[in-house]
Short mmCIF file of C-alpha atoms and ligand atoms in Angstrom, two decimals:
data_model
loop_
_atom_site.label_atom_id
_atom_site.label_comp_id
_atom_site.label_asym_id
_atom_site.label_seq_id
_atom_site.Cartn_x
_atom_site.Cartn_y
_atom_site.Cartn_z
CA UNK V 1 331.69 154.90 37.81
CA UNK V 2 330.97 151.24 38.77
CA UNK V 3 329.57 149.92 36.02
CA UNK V 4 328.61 146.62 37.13
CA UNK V 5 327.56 147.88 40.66
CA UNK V 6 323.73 148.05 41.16
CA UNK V 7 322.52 150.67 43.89
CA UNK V 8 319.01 150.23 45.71
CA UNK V 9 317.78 153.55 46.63
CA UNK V 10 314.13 152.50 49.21
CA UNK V 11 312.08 155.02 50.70
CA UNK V 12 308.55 155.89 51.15
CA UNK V 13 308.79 158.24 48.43
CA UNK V 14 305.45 159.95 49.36
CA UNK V 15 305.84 162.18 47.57
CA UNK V 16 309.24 162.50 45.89
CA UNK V 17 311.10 165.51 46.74
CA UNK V 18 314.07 167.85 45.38
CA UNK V 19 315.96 166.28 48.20
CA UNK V 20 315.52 162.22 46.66
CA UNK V 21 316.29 163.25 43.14
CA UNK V 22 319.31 165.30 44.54
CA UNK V 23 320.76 161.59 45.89
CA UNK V 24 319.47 159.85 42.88
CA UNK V 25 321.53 162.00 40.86
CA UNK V 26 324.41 161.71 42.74
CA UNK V 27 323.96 157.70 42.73
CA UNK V 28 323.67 157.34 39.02
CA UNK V 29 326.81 159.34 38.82
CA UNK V 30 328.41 156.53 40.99
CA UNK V 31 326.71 152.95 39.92
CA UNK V 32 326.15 151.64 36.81
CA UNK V 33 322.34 151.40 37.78
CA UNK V 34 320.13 153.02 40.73
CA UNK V 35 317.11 151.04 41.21
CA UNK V 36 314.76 153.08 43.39
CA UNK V 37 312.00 150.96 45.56
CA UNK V 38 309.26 152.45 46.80
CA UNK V 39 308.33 150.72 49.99
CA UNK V 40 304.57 148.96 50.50
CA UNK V 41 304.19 149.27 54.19
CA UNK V 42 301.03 148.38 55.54
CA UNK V 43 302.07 149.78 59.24
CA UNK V 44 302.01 153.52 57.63
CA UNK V 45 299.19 155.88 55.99
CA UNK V 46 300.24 157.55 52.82
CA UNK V 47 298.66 160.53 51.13
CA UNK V 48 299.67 159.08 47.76
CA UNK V 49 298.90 155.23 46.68
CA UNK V 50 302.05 153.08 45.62
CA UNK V 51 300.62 153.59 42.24
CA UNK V 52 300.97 157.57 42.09
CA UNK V 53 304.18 157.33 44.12
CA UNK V 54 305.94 154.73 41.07
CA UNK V 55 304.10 157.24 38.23
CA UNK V 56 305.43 160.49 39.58
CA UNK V 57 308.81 158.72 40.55
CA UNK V 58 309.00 157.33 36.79
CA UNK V 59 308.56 161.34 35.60
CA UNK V 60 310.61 162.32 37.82
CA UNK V 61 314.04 160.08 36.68
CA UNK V 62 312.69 159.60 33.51
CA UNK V 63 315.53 161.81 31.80
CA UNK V 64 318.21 159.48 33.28
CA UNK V 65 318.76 156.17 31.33
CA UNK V 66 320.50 154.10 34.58
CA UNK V 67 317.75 154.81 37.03
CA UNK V 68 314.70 152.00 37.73
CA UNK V 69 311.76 152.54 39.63
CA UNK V 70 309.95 150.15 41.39
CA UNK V 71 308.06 148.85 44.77
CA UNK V 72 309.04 146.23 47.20
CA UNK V 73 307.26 144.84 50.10
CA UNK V 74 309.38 142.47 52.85
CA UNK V 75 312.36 142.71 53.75
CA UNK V 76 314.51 145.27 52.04
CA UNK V 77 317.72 143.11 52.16
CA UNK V 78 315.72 140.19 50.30
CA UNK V 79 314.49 142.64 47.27
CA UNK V 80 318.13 143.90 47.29
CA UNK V 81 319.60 139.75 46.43
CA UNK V 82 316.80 139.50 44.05
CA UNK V 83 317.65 142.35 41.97
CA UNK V 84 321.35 141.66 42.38
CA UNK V 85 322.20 144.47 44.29
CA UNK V 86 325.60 144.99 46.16
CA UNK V 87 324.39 148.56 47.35
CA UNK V 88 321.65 150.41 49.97
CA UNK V 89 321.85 154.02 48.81
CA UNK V 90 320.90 156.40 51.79
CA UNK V 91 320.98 159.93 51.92
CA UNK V 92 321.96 161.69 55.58
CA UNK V 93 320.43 165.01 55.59
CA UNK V 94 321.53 165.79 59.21
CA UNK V 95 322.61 164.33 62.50
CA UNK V 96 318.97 163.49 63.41
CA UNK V 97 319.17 161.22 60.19
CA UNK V 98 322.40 159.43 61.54
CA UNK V 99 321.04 157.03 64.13
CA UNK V 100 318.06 155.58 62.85
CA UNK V 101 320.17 154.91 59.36
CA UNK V 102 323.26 153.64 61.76
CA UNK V 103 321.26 151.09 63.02
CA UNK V 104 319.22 149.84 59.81
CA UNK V 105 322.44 149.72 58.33
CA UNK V 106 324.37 147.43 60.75
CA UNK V 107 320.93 145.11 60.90
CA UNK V 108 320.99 144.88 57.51
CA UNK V 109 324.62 143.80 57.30
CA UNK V 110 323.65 141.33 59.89
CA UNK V 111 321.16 140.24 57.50
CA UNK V 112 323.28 140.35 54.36
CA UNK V 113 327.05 140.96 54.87
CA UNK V 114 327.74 141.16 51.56
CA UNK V 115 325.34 144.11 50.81
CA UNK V 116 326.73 147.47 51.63
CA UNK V 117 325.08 150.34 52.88
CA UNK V 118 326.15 153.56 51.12
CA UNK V 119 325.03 157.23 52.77
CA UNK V 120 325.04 160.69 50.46
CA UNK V 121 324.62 163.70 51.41
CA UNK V 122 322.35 166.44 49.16
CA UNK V 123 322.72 169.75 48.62
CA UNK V 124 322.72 171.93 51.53
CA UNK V 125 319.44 173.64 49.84
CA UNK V 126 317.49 170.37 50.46
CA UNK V 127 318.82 169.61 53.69
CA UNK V 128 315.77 170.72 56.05
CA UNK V 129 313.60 169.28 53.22
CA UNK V 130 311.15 165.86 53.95
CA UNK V 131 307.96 164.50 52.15
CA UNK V 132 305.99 165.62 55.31
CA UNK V 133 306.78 168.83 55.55
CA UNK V 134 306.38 168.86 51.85
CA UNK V 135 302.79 167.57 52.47
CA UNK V 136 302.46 169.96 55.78
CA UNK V 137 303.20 172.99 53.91
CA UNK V 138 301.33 172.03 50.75
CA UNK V 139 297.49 171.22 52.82
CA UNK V 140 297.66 174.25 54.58
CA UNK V 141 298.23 176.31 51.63
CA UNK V 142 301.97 177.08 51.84
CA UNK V 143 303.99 176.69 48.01
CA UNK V 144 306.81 174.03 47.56
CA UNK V 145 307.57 175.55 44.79
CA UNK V 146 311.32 174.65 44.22
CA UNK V 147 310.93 171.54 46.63
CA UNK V 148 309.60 169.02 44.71
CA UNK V 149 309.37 168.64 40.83
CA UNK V 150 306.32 170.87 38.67
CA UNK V 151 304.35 167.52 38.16
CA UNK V 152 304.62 166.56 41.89
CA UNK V 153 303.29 170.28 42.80
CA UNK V 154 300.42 170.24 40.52
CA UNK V 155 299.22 167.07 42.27
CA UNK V 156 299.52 167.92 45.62
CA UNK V 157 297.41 170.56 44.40
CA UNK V 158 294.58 168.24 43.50
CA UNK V 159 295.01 166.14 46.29
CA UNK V 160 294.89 168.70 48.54
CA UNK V 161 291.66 170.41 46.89
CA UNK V 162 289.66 166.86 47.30
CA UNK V 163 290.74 166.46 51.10
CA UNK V 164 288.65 167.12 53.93
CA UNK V 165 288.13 170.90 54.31
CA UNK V 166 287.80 170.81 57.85
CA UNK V 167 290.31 172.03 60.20
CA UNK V 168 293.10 169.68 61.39
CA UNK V 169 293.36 170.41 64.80
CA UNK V 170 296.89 169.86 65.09
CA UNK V 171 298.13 170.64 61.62
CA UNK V 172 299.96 173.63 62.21
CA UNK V 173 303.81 174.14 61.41
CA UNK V 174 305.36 173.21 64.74
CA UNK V 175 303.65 170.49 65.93
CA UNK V 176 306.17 168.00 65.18
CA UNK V 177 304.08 165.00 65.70
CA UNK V 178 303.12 164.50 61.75
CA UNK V 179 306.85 164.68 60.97
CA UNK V 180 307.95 161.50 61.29
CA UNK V 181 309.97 161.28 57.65
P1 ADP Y 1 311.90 156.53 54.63
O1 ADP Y 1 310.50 156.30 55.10
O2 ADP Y 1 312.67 155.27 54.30
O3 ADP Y 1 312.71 157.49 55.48
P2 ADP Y 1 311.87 158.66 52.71
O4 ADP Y 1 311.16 158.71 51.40
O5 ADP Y 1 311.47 159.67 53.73
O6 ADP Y 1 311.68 157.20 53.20
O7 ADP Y 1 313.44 158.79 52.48
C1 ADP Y 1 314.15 157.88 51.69
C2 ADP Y 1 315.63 158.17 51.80
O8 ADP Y 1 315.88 159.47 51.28
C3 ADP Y 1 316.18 158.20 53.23
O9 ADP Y 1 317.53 157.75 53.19
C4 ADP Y 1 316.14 159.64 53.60
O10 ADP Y 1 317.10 159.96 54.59
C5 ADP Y 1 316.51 160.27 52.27
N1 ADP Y 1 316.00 161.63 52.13
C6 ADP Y 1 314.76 162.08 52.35
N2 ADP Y 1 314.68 163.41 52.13
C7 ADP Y 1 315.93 163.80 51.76
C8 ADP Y 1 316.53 165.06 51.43
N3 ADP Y 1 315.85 166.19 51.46
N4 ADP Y 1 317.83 165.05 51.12
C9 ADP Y 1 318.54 163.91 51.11
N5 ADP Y 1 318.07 162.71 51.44
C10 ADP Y 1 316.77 162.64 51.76
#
């Protein structure tokens, strides 16, 4: 392990999956600390607030002693210096994944050459898996059990029962347009 290394793990995180603890497992195993930084982006609509994104990440990791959770807003390579980070953690579930993450990791290094970009790869079981299919399946009905942790299933549940009962025209499995993460 690198002891002194610090890892920053940023997503969207809405909501944590299998698939994110599956790299933050794997991270923790390799730096002395994984900070994981939920993202505050304006430009995007998420079913969950920061808030409930940072609570349920906090359950989530909260068996692992070398794993932080927190939010960042601005650019990532800026929260990165200030936490004294050497590392981006990214996980690569499939090609698809490889050129959006091949190009925010050479801006980045343009931005901070000293702050490497570091890609994992989970478990083939979580490989298909995202947050919005997660939330796809889950408000039209469909169980994640075994996709995301019990306390992240339990409240999709309830956010799901308080959303609008009407029919979402174009919410079916298929229509790729939702699936943007
Ligand atoms: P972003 O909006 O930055 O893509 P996400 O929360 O969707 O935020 O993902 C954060 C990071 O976790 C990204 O590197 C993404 O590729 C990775 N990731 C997401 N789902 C999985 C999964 N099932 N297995 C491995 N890595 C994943």
């Amino acid at each position: 392990m690198n002891e002194g290394v610090i890892a920053i793990y940023p997503g969207s995180f809405d909501p944590v999956t299998n698939g994110h603890l599956d790299i933050i497992e794997r991270g923790r195993k390799i730096f002395g600390q994984v900070v994981v930084a939920v993202l505050f982006n304006r430009a995007k609509q998420p079913l969950f607030s920061i808030e409930e994104r940072l609570q349920m990440l906090r359950e989530a990791t909260a068996r692992w002693d070398n794993v932080a959770v927190d939010s960042f807003s601005g650019l990532l390579v800026d929260y990165a210096i200030q936490c004294q980070a050497t590392v981006i953690l990214r996980g690569i579930r499939a090609v698809t994944d490889y050129e959006f993450e091949f190009q925010m990791a050479l801006m980045n290094r343009r931005l901070a050459g000293e702050i490497e970009t570091v890609f994992l790869v989970p478990s083939e079981a979580f490989s298909f898996l995202s947050s919005s299919l997660v939330r796809e399946v889950a408000s039209l009905g469909g169980s994640i059990s075994g996709l995301v942790p019990r306390l992240v299933e339990t409240r999709l549940a309830d956010k799901v029962a308080v959303m609008d009962p009407s029919p979402r025209p174009q919410a079916a499995l298929g229509d790729r347009s939702g699936l943007e993460d």
